[in-house]
């Protein structure tokens, strides 16, 4: 691709290999949803009554929540019912002996981007190429994914759907904040471009070779040179975006449209959140310094060793989307509970945190199929130094604040989007049942493939020989 002289792009990015994944998702979406349905407001107001309300922003109380047109219009111990309505003019959820919480968020996820990991046709997590700032994960979101109802049935009502890099990629693309209910990706979107996602070019001295199915050692000097090359290329991209922005603002008639630079230009001077994934101490420090140098509004993701630089993150007011809490330690001589303590140490230092399924961070389960257990990552942290209240904040109000959407999400307050969970107890406790779900003001069923399979095999016909053996007397 020819580019204007002032906008010099690293040579490796100029050649675009044949794409896969995200662009192909449009065909899959059209095949499943042939008649897109526009979002419709609820027909009747919705009232959640007699439950213990946990606003997160204030103390719990026994009371009522009133929802109209997708928003919370009243909340309190004696909140007034919708104006001009009788009992039959609104929908009622009786929350007696139950607890009402804000909907949980998976702060960095690939839910809806992959169905079966081993089937490439269903895997739209990444696009080929090293620098893809213009790509939006929302275009690859598959609303009919079976993973979505499984995830939301456990209390996750909205998520940041983020692209990943392919191979040695650096700029993955733009993440979207979406509700986990809806007929189309556009209907689900809360913010189609909530943040840019960057994988920090790290010094990697080991890599997995799929041809030999073994780990391959890379000389340190070679790994360092490669990482520095990628970091300098990233700097060049941002410099080119800065020049492009200046030309746009000057109204230059010689400016050729460039979607990549236009997308990156939005991130300059704190214009858009930038999620930078980095795990170890050296890479986190380098990423923080780079973000400050370039004027980026940074959110650290992963942060396996973030506890080691907690004071730096607090000083720079950089929040952290944590990777897997329930993970093995990274080093052989690390204490077993180091990943469990990371969240508590960060909050103690004054750093805001969020929990996520798609931020990596250690050796353990993760990815979109584990999004439904994100609240248990918070629960594990709560057992190792993080308070129960802060564990809940890390699933609700703190991610909303770090993403800049706390005016509409994260707590139960008048005027906010009605994403709510009616539960039997603490939502980060594994024994808690999620009884009812409300997303964008509408009640959403908790049925999902996991429950369907459980019911199917629970009710299967009993083998007669098995029954006879069970009835036979034992000596």
Short mmCIF file of C-alpha atoms in Angstrom, two decimals:
data_model
loop_
_atom_site.label_atom_id
_atom_site.label_comp_id
_atom_site.label_asym_id
_atom_site.label_seq_id
_atom_site.Cartn_x
_atom_site.Cartn_y
_atom_site.Cartn_z
CA UNK A 1 0.00 0.00 0.00
CA UNK A 2 1.46 3.40 -0.96
CA UNK A 3 1.42 5.95 1.81
CA UNK A 4 1.95 9.74 1.85
CA UNK A 5 5.55 10.70 2.53
CA UNK A 6 4.96 12.27 5.97
CA UNK A 7 3.39 9.05 7.26
CA UNK A 8 6.15 6.45 7.23
CA UNK A 9 4.90 3.06 8.39
CA UNK A 10 7.22 0.21 9.48
CA UNK A 11 7.96 -1.97 6.48
CA UNK A 12 6.78 -5.20 8.12
CA UNK A 13 3.29 -3.75 8.49
CA UNK A 14 3.04 -2.55 4.92
CA UNK A 15 2.60 -6.05 3.51
CA UNK A 16 -0.81 -7.34 4.50
CA UNK A 17 -1.14 -11.14 4.41
CA UNK A 18 -4.45 -12.73 3.53
CA UNK A 19 -6.75 -12.14 6.50
CA UNK A 20 -8.67 -14.74 8.39
CA UNK A 21 -11.03 -14.71 11.35
CA UNK A 22 -12.59 -11.35 12.08
CA UNK A 23 -13.57 -10.52 8.49
CA UNK A 24 -15.04 -14.00 7.98
CA UNK A 25 -17.31 -13.55 10.99
CA UNK A 26 -19.62 -11.28 9.02
CA UNK A 27 -20.62 -14.17 6.76
CA UNK A 28 -21.22 -16.41 9.77
CA UNK A 29 -23.34 -13.73 11.41
CA UNK A 30 -25.44 -13.24 8.29
CA UNK A 31 -25.97 -16.97 7.98
CA UNK A 32 -27.35 -17.22 11.50
CA UNK A 33 -29.25 -13.96 11.77
CA UNK A 34 -30.88 -13.42 8.38
CA UNK A 35 -33.29 -10.75 9.56
CA UNK A 36 -31.62 -8.27 11.96
CA UNK A 37 -33.97 -7.04 14.63
CA UNK A 38 -33.65 -3.53 15.99
CA UNK A 39 -33.52 -3.13 19.76
CA UNK A 40 -36.98 -2.50 21.17
CA UNK A 41 -37.74 -0.89 24.54
CA UNK A 42 -39.51 -3.07 27.08
CA UNK A 43 -43.31 -2.93 26.74
CA UNK A 44 -43.92 -2.57 30.45
CA UNK A 45 -41.93 -1.17 33.35
CA UNK A 46 -40.11 -3.78 35.45
CA UNK A 47 -40.15 -3.79 39.26
CA UNK A 48 -37.80 -5.82 41.46
CA UNK A 49 -39.34 -5.85 44.92
CA UNK A 50 -38.65 -7.08 48.47
CA UNK A 51 -35.01 -7.97 47.84
CA UNK A 52 -31.83 -6.95 49.63
CA UNK A 53 -30.36 -4.34 47.28
CA UNK A 54 -26.55 -4.06 47.08
CA UNK A 55 -25.89 -0.79 45.19
CA UNK A 56 -22.08 -1.18 45.68
CA UNK A 57 -21.86 2.62 45.82
CA UNK A 58 -23.63 2.60 49.20
CA UNK A 59 -24.74 0.26 51.98
CA UNK A 60 -27.19 -2.60 51.26
CA UNK A 61 -30.86 -2.17 52.14
CA UNK A 62 -34.17 -3.99 51.80
CA UNK A 63 -36.18 -2.32 49.08
CA UNK A 64 -37.29 -1.93 45.50
CA UNK A 65 -35.88 -1.11 42.06
CA UNK A 66 -38.04 0.38 39.29
CA UNK A 67 -36.91 0.06 35.66
CA UNK A 68 -38.37 1.89 32.67
CA UNK A 69 -37.07 1.99 29.09
CA UNK A 70 -33.97 0.06 30.08
CA UNK A 71 -32.91 2.46 32.85
CA UNK A 72 -33.25 2.50 36.63
CA UNK A 73 -35.80 5.22 37.41
CA UNK A 74 -36.25 4.64 41.14
CA UNK A 75 -34.44 2.72 43.86
CA UNK A 76 -34.83 2.72 47.62
CA UNK A 77 -36.57 1.15 50.62
CA UNK A 78 -39.86 2.79 49.56
CA UNK A 79 -39.21 3.60 45.91
CA UNK A 80 -42.43 4.73 44.18
CA UNK A 81 -43.99 2.42 41.64
CA UNK A 82 -44.10 3.57 37.99
CA UNK A 83 -46.35 6.60 37.65
CA UNK A 84 -49.92 5.88 36.65
CA UNK A 85 -49.65 2.10 36.89
CA UNK A 86 -51.60 -0.57 38.66
CA UNK A 87 -50.35 -4.04 39.50
CA UNK A 88 -51.12 -5.35 36.03
CA UNK A 89 -49.30 -2.47 34.30
CA UNK A 90 -45.78 -3.56 35.16
CA UNK A 91 -43.74 -6.74 35.34
CA UNK A 92 -42.78 -7.90 38.82
CA UNK A 93 -39.79 -9.88 40.07
CA UNK A 94 -40.36 -10.91 43.66
CA UNK A 95 -36.91 -10.95 45.25
CA UNK A 96 -38.03 -11.98 48.74
CA UNK A 97 -35.10 -13.62 50.59
CA UNK A 98 -32.86 -12.87 47.60
CA UNK A 99 -30.12 -10.34 46.87
CA UNK A 100 -29.91 -7.86 43.99
CA UNK A 101 -26.50 -6.82 42.64
CA UNK A 102 -25.25 -4.83 39.68
CA UNK A 103 -24.52 -7.10 36.73
CA UNK A 104 -20.94 -8.40 36.71
CA UNK A 105 -18.50 -7.51 33.93
CA UNK A 106 -15.76 -9.57 32.34
CA UNK A 107 -13.34 -6.71 31.78
CA UNK A 108 -11.36 -8.35 28.96
CA UNK A 109 -12.79 -11.32 27.12
CA UNK A 110 -13.15 -13.15 23.83
CA UNK A 111 -16.72 -14.31 24.53
CA UNK A 112 -18.62 -14.55 21.26
CA UNK A 113 -15.43 -14.54 19.17
CA UNK A 114 -14.72 -18.27 19.41
CA UNK A 115 -17.02 -21.26 19.69
CA UNK A 116 -14.74 -24.31 19.46
CA UNK A 117 -11.02 -23.67 19.86
CA UNK A 118 -10.04 -26.65 17.72
CA UNK A 119 -12.25 -25.56 14.79
CA UNK A 120 -10.60 -22.61 12.98
CA UNK A 121 -13.84 -21.66 11.19
CA UNK A 122 -15.37 -20.74 14.56
CA UNK A 123 -12.29 -18.90 15.88
CA UNK A 124 -12.39 -15.14 15.21
CA UNK A 125 -10.18 -13.93 18.06
CA UNK A 126 -7.33 -12.54 15.97
CA UNK A 127 -6.51 -11.16 12.55
CA UNK A 128 -3.30 -11.88 10.67
CA UNK A 129 -0.80 -9.05 10.61
CA UNK A 130 1.25 -7.26 13.23
CA UNK A 131 -0.52 -3.88 13.37
CA UNK A 132 -4.32 -3.80 13.06
CA UNK A 133 -5.54 -0.63 14.84
CA UNK A 134 -8.47 -0.17 12.44
CA UNK A 135 -10.12 -3.54 13.16
CA UNK A 136 -13.10 -3.74 15.49
CA UNK A 137 -13.86 -6.90 17.44
CA UNK A 138 -17.57 -6.07 17.30
CA UNK A 139 -17.68 -7.06 13.62
CA UNK A 140 -16.68 -10.61 14.63
CA UNK A 141 -19.09 -10.98 17.55
CA UNK A 142 -21.46 -13.94 17.07
CA UNK A 143 -24.67 -13.17 19.01
CA UNK A 144 -25.94 -16.76 18.66
CA UNK A 145 -22.85 -18.22 20.35
CA UNK A 146 -23.66 -20.91 22.93
CA UNK A 147 -20.90 -19.46 25.12
CA UNK A 148 -22.87 -16.25 25.74
CA UNK A 149 -25.90 -17.72 27.60
CA UNK A 150 -23.58 -19.99 29.59
CA UNK A 151 -21.58 -16.93 30.65
CA UNK A 152 -24.47 -14.66 31.54
CA UNK A 153 -26.30 -17.38 33.51
CA UNK A 154 -23.55 -17.02 36.10
CA UNK A 155 -24.09 -13.28 36.55
CA UNK A 156 -21.90 -11.76 33.81
CA UNK A 157 -24.28 -9.32 32.10
CA UNK A 158 -21.78 -7.35 30.02
CA UNK A 159 -18.22 -7.75 28.83
CA UNK A 160 -15.35 -6.08 27.03
CA UNK A 161 -14.93 -8.13 23.86
CA UNK A 162 -11.31 -7.72 22.84
CA UNK A 163 -9.32 -8.98 19.85
CA UNK A 164 -6.06 -10.80 20.35
CA UNK A 165 -2.84 -10.59 18.36
CA UNK A 166 -1.81 -13.28 15.91
CA UNK A 167 1.70 -14.65 16.34
CA UNK A 168 4.10 -11.76 16.93
CA UNK A 169 1.37 -9.14 16.58
CA UNK A 170 1.47 -5.88 18.53
CA UNK A 171 -1.74 -3.88 17.88
CA UNK A 172 -4.70 -6.26 18.08
CA UNK A 173 -7.44 -3.76 17.29
CA UNK A 174 -10.39 -2.14 19.03
CA UNK A 175 -12.34 -3.73 21.88
CA UNK A 176 -16.09 -3.31 22.32
CA UNK A 177 -18.20 -3.10 25.46
CA UNK A 178 -21.34 -5.19 24.93
CA UNK A 179 -24.39 -6.49 26.74
CA UNK A 180 -24.54 -10.28 26.71
CA UNK A 181 -28.03 -10.35 25.22
CA UNK A 182 -29.37 -9.29 21.85
CA UNK A 183 -30.16 -10.42 18.32
CA UNK A 184 -27.35 -8.55 16.58
CA UNK A 185 -23.91 -7.25 17.47
CA UNK A 186 -25.13 -3.69 16.94
CA UNK A 187 -28.01 -4.24 19.36
CA UNK A 188 -25.63 -5.68 21.97
CA UNK A 189 -23.09 -2.88 21.71
CA UNK A 190 -22.82 -0.37 24.55
CA UNK A 191 -19.63 1.15 23.09
CA UNK A 192 -18.38 -0.39 19.83
CA UNK A 193 -14.87 0.97 20.37
CA UNK A 194 -14.26 1.27 24.10
CA UNK A 195 -10.46 0.88 23.89
CA UNK A 196 -7.47 0.06 21.70
CA UNK A 197 -5.74 -3.23 22.58
CA UNK A 198 -1.95 -3.50 22.39
CA UNK A 199 0.22 -6.50 23.23
CA UNK A 200 3.44 -5.07 24.65
CA UNK A 201 6.45 -6.44 22.67
CA UNK A 202 8.17 -8.46 25.39
CA UNK A 203 11.58 -10.10 25.51
CA UNK A 204 10.67 -13.74 25.04
CA UNK A 205 13.51 -16.21 25.42
CA UNK A 206 11.26 -19.26 25.10
CA UNK A 207 8.54 -20.14 22.65
CA UNK A 208 6.44 -23.20 21.94
CA UNK A 209 7.22 -24.93 18.64
CA UNK A 210 4.08 -26.66 17.36
CA UNK A 211 6.09 -28.62 14.77
CA UNK A 212 8.00 -30.43 17.51
CA UNK A 213 5.46 -29.84 20.29
CA UNK A 214 8.19 -28.63 22.61
CA UNK A 215 9.67 -25.45 24.07
CA UNK A 216 12.47 -23.79 22.11
CA UNK A 217 15.12 -21.62 23.77
CA UNK A 218 15.95 -18.29 22.08
CA UNK A 219 19.25 -16.45 22.81
CA UNK A 220 18.62 -13.41 25.01
CA UNK A 221 20.34 -10.93 22.68
CA UNK A 222 18.22 -12.14 19.76
CA UNK A 223 15.00 -11.91 21.81
CA UNK A 224 15.92 -8.45 23.10
CA UNK A 225 16.69 -7.13 19.61
CA UNK A 226 13.37 -8.42 18.29
CA UNK A 227 11.43 -6.83 21.17
CA UNK A 228 13.17 -3.48 20.75
CA UNK A 229 12.48 -3.54 17.00
CA UNK A 230 8.76 -4.05 17.64
CA UNK A 231 8.72 -1.33 20.31
CA UNK A 232 10.36 1.14 17.92
CA UNK A 233 7.88 0.20 15.20
CA UNK A 234 5.02 0.87 17.61
CA UNK A 235 6.55 4.26 18.36
CA UNK A 236 6.78 4.95 14.60
CA UNK A 237 3.11 4.09 14.17
CA UNK A 238 2.07 6.54 16.87
CA UNK A 239 4.34 9.26 15.43
CA UNK A 240 2.74 8.70 12.02
CA UNK A 241 -0.71 8.90 13.60
CA UNK A 242 0.27 12.16 15.27
CA UNK A 243 1.32 13.66 11.93
CA UNK A 244 -1.85 12.36 10.33
CA UNK A 245 -3.97 13.97 13.04
CA UNK A 246 -2.18 17.29 12.57
CA UNK A 247 -2.82 17.14 8.82
CA UNK A 248 -6.51 16.35 9.39
CA UNK A 249 -6.88 19.26 11.80
CA UNK A 250 -5.12 21.56 9.32
CA UNK A 251 -7.56 20.51 6.59
CA UNK A 252 -4.83 19.39 4.18
CA UNK A 253 -6.18 18.64 0.69
CA UNK A 254 -3.26 16.27 0.05
CA UNK A 255 -4.26 13.91 2.82
CA UNK A 256 -5.21 10.42 1.68
CA UNK A 257 -7.64 8.54 3.97
CA UNK A 258 -5.89 6.01 6.19
CA UNK A 259 -8.13 4.01 8.52
CA UNK A 260 -5.20 2.62 10.51
CA UNK A 261 -3.72 6.02 11.37
CA UNK A 262 -7.15 7.52 11.91
CA UNK A 263 -7.92 4.85 14.53
CA UNK A 264 -4.58 5.35 16.27
CA UNK A 265 -4.96 9.13 16.22
CA UNK A 266 -8.02 8.77 18.45
CA UNK A 267 -5.78 7.33 21.17
CA UNK A 268 -3.39 10.30 21.29
CA UNK A 269 -3.58 12.82 24.11
CA UNK A 270 -5.79 10.46 26.13
CA UNK A 271 -8.57 10.53 23.56
CA UNK A 272 -9.33 6.82 23.89
CA UNK A 273 -8.42 4.20 26.47
CA UNK A 274 -5.49 1.98 25.54
CA UNK A 275 -5.32 -1.48 27.08
CA UNK A 276 -1.72 -2.69 27.11
CA UNK A 277 -1.09 -6.33 27.97
CA UNK A 278 2.11 -6.93 29.90
CA UNK A 279 2.95 -9.53 32.52
CA UNK A 280 6.39 -9.30 34.12
CA UNK A 281 7.90 -6.42 36.06
CA UNK A 282 10.32 -5.30 33.33
CA UNK A 283 7.63 -5.19 30.65
CA UNK A 284 5.12 -3.41 32.89
CA UNK A 285 7.63 -0.69 33.72
CA UNK A 286 8.54 -0.31 30.05
CA UNK A 287 4.90 -0.13 29.00
CA UNK A 288 4.11 2.51 31.65
CA UNK A 289 7.06 4.64 30.53
CA UNK A 290 6.02 4.28 26.89
CA UNK A 291 2.41 5.27 27.62
CA UNK A 292 3.58 8.35 29.49
CA UNK A 293 5.95 9.28 26.67
CA UNK A 294 3.20 8.96 24.06
CA UNK A 295 0.40 10.54 26.11
CA UNK A 296 -1.73 7.39 26.22
CA UNK A 297 -4.55 6.81 28.70
CA UNK A 298 -3.28 3.39 29.73
CA UNK A 299 -5.00 0.44 31.37
CA UNK A 300 -2.63 -2.38 32.24
CA UNK A 301 -3.95 -5.87 31.46
CA UNK A 302 -2.51 -9.15 32.64
CA UNK A 303 -0.24 -7.72 35.31
CA UNK A 304 1.10 -11.01 36.65
CA UNK A 305 3.91 -9.17 38.47
CA UNK A 306 1.97 -5.94 39.01
CA UNK A 307 2.29 -6.32 42.78
CA UNK A 308 6.03 -5.62 42.40
CA UNK A 309 5.35 -2.19 40.90
CA UNK A 310 2.15 -1.37 42.78
CA UNK A 311 3.50 1.97 44.01
CA UNK A 312 4.40 3.03 40.45
CA UNK A 313 0.94 2.09 39.16
CA UNK A 314 -0.72 3.96 42.01
CA UNK A 315 1.45 7.04 41.42
CA UNK A 316 0.63 7.08 37.69
CA UNK A 317 -3.05 6.23 38.40
CA UNK A 318 -2.93 3.25 36.07
CA UNK A 319 -5.67 0.66 36.77
CA UNK A 320 -5.12 -3.05 36.21
CA UNK A 321 -7.29 -5.66 34.51
CA UNK A 322 -5.93 -8.77 36.16
CA UNK A 323 -5.25 -12.04 34.44
CA UNK A 324 -5.95 -15.42 35.99
CA UNK A 325 -6.01 -15.27 39.78
CA UNK A 326 -6.59 -19.02 40.01
CA UNK A 327 -3.28 -19.92 38.46
CA UNK A 328 0.02 -21.58 39.20
CA UNK A 329 2.98 -19.31 40.06
CA UNK A 330 5.12 -18.20 37.13
CA UNK A 331 8.42 -19.23 38.70
CA UNK A 332 9.32 -22.50 40.40
CA UNK A 333 10.52 -20.79 43.58
CA UNK A 334 7.47 -18.50 43.91
CA UNK A 335 5.08 -19.22 46.79
CA UNK A 336 1.98 -21.12 45.72
CA UNK A 337 -0.35 -18.25 46.64
CA UNK A 338 1.45 -15.44 44.79
CA UNK A 339 -1.21 -15.19 42.03
CA UNK A 340 -3.93 -15.20 44.69
CA UNK A 341 -2.38 -12.25 46.57
CA UNK A 342 -1.79 -9.98 43.57
CA UNK A 343 -5.19 -8.26 43.71
CA UNK A 344 -5.03 -7.56 47.44
CA UNK A 345 -1.56 -6.05 47.25
CA UNK A 346 -2.57 -3.77 44.38
CA UNK A 347 -5.70 -2.48 46.13
CA UNK A 348 -3.72 -1.97 49.34
CA UNK A 349 -1.35 0.28 47.36
CA UNK A 350 -4.28 2.29 45.96
CA UNK A 351 -4.61 0.71 42.49
CA UNK A 352 -8.04 0.04 41.01
CA UNK A 353 -8.45 -3.49 39.68
CA UNK A 354 -10.82 -5.52 37.54
CA UNK A 355 -11.08 -9.24 36.87
CA UNK A 356 -11.13 -10.84 33.43
CA UNK A 357 -11.00 -14.15 31.61
CA UNK A 358 -8.97 -12.98 28.63
CA UNK A 359 -5.94 -11.22 30.11
CA UNK A 360 -3.72 -14.27 30.58
CA UNK A 361 -1.35 -13.90 33.48
CA UNK A 362 -0.30 -17.41 34.38
CA UNK A 363 -0.64 -21.12 33.93
CA UNK A 364 -4.28 -21.97 34.37
CA UNK A 365 -7.67 -22.05 32.67
CA UNK A 366 -8.81 -18.97 30.83
CA UNK A 367 -10.34 -17.75 27.63
CA UNK A 368 -13.96 -17.28 26.59
CA UNK A 369 -15.16 -20.64 27.87
CA UNK A 370 -13.99 -19.66 31.35
CA UNK A 371 -15.65 -16.25 31.29
CA UNK A 372 -18.53 -17.68 33.35
CA UNK A 373 -16.11 -18.26 36.25
CA UNK A 374 -14.62 -14.75 36.28
CA UNK A 375 -16.35 -13.94 39.57
CA UNK A 376 -14.60 -16.92 41.17
CA UNK A 377 -11.26 -15.30 40.29
CA UNK A 378 -12.43 -12.41 42.47
CA UNK A 379 -13.58 -14.86 45.13
CA UNK A 380 -10.16 -16.48 45.30
CA UNK A 381 -8.50 -13.07 45.68
CA UNK A 382 -10.95 -12.30 48.50
CA UNK A 383 -9.60 -15.31 50.39
CA UNK A 384 -6.02 -14.02 50.10
CA UNK A 385 -5.96 -10.41 51.23
CA UNK A 386 -8.65 -8.67 49.17
CA UNK A 387 -11.77 -7.63 51.09
CA UNK A 388 -15.14 -9.05 50.04
CA UNK A 389 -16.39 -5.54 49.23
CA UNK A 390 -13.38 -4.84 47.03
CA UNK A 391 -13.80 -8.19 45.27
CA UNK A 392 -17.33 -7.07 44.33
CA UNK A 393 -16.07 -3.64 43.27
CA UNK A 394 -13.53 -5.37 41.02
CA UNK A 395 -16.42 -7.01 39.16
CA UNK A 396 -18.67 -3.95 38.98
CA UNK A 397 -17.87 -0.32 39.69
CA UNK A 398 -14.07 -0.28 39.31
CA UNK A 399 -14.01 -1.66 35.76
CA UNK A 400 -16.79 0.79 34.88
CA UNK A 401 -14.67 3.66 36.23
CA UNK A 402 -11.47 2.60 34.48
CA UNK A 403 -13.34 2.24 31.17
CA UNK A 404 -15.05 5.61 31.56
CA UNK A 405 -18.62 4.27 31.75
CA UNK A 406 -19.35 4.63 35.46
CA UNK A 407 -22.13 7.10 34.64
CA UNK A 408 -24.16 4.23 33.16
CA UNK A 409 -22.82 0.99 34.67
CA UNK A 410 -21.21 -0.51 37.76
CA UNK A 411 -23.70 0.28 40.53
CA UNK A 412 -27.42 0.42 41.24
CA UNK A 413 -28.37 4.09 40.96
CA UNK A 414 -31.06 6.15 39.29
CA UNK A 415 -30.33 6.84 35.64
CA UNK A 416 -28.00 3.90 35.12
CA UNK A 417 -28.47 1.03 32.71
CA UNK A 418 -30.52 -1.75 34.30
CA UNK A 419 -28.04 -4.62 34.20
CA UNK A 420 -28.87 -6.54 37.36
CA UNK A 421 -28.48 -9.94 38.98
CA UNK A 422 -30.93 -11.46 41.46
CA UNK A 423 -28.94 -14.05 43.40
CA UNK A 424 -29.22 -16.32 46.38
CA UNK A 425 -26.18 -14.76 48.04
CA UNK A 426 -22.72 -13.33 47.36
CA UNK A 427 -22.16 -13.56 43.57
CA UNK A 428 -18.41 -14.25 43.93
CA UNK A 429 -19.10 -17.34 46.06
CA UNK A 430 -19.16 -20.57 44.06
CA UNK A 431 -22.19 -21.97 45.90
CA UNK A 432 -24.39 -18.97 45.06
CA UNK A 433 -27.21 -19.55 42.58
CA UNK A 434 -28.15 -16.85 40.06
CA UNK A 435 -31.95 -16.80 40.10
CA UNK A 436 -32.90 -13.97 37.69
CA UNK A 437 -31.08 -11.77 35.19
CA UNK A 438 -31.94 -8.33 33.84
CA UNK A 439 -29.95 -6.92 30.91
CA UNK A 440 -30.70 -3.47 29.46
CA UNK A 441 -33.97 -3.42 31.40
CA UNK A 442 -35.29 -6.76 30.18
CA UNK A 443 -35.40 -10.03 32.03
CA UNK A 444 -33.25 -12.62 30.28
CA UNK A 445 -33.61 -16.37 30.73
CA UNK A 446 -30.87 -18.23 32.58
CA UNK A 447 -31.30 -21.34 30.43
CA UNK A 448 -28.16 -22.43 28.57
CA UNK A 449 -26.45 -25.41 26.99
CA UNK A 450 -24.83 -26.54 30.23
CA UNK A 451 -28.18 -26.77 31.99
CA UNK A 452 -29.82 -28.43 28.99
CA UNK A 453 -27.16 -31.14 28.93
CA UNK A 454 -27.45 -31.64 32.68
CA UNK A 455 -31.22 -32.11 32.43
CA UNK A 456 -30.88 -34.41 29.42
CA UNK A 457 -28.49 -36.81 31.11
CA UNK A 458 -30.12 -36.55 34.51
CA UNK A 459 -33.38 -37.79 32.98
CA UNK A 460 -31.88 -40.46 30.73
CA UNK A 461 -33.55 -43.91 30.87
CA UNK A 462 -31.91 -46.16 33.42
CA UNK A 463 -30.33 -49.33 32.10
CA UNK A 464 -32.31 -52.36 33.32
CA UNK A 465 -29.20 -54.34 34.12
CA UNK A 466 -27.86 -51.46 36.16
CA UNK A 467 -31.17 -51.29 38.04
CA UNK A 468 -31.06 -55.05 38.70
CA UNK A 469 -27.50 -54.85 40.01
CA UNK A 470 -28.46 -52.02 42.33
CA UNK A 471 -31.39 -54.05 43.69
CA UNK A 472 -29.34 -57.24 44.18
CA UNK A 473 -28.50 -57.97 47.83
CA UNK A 474 -24.90 -57.47 48.90
CA UNK A 475 -23.01 -59.83 51.18
#
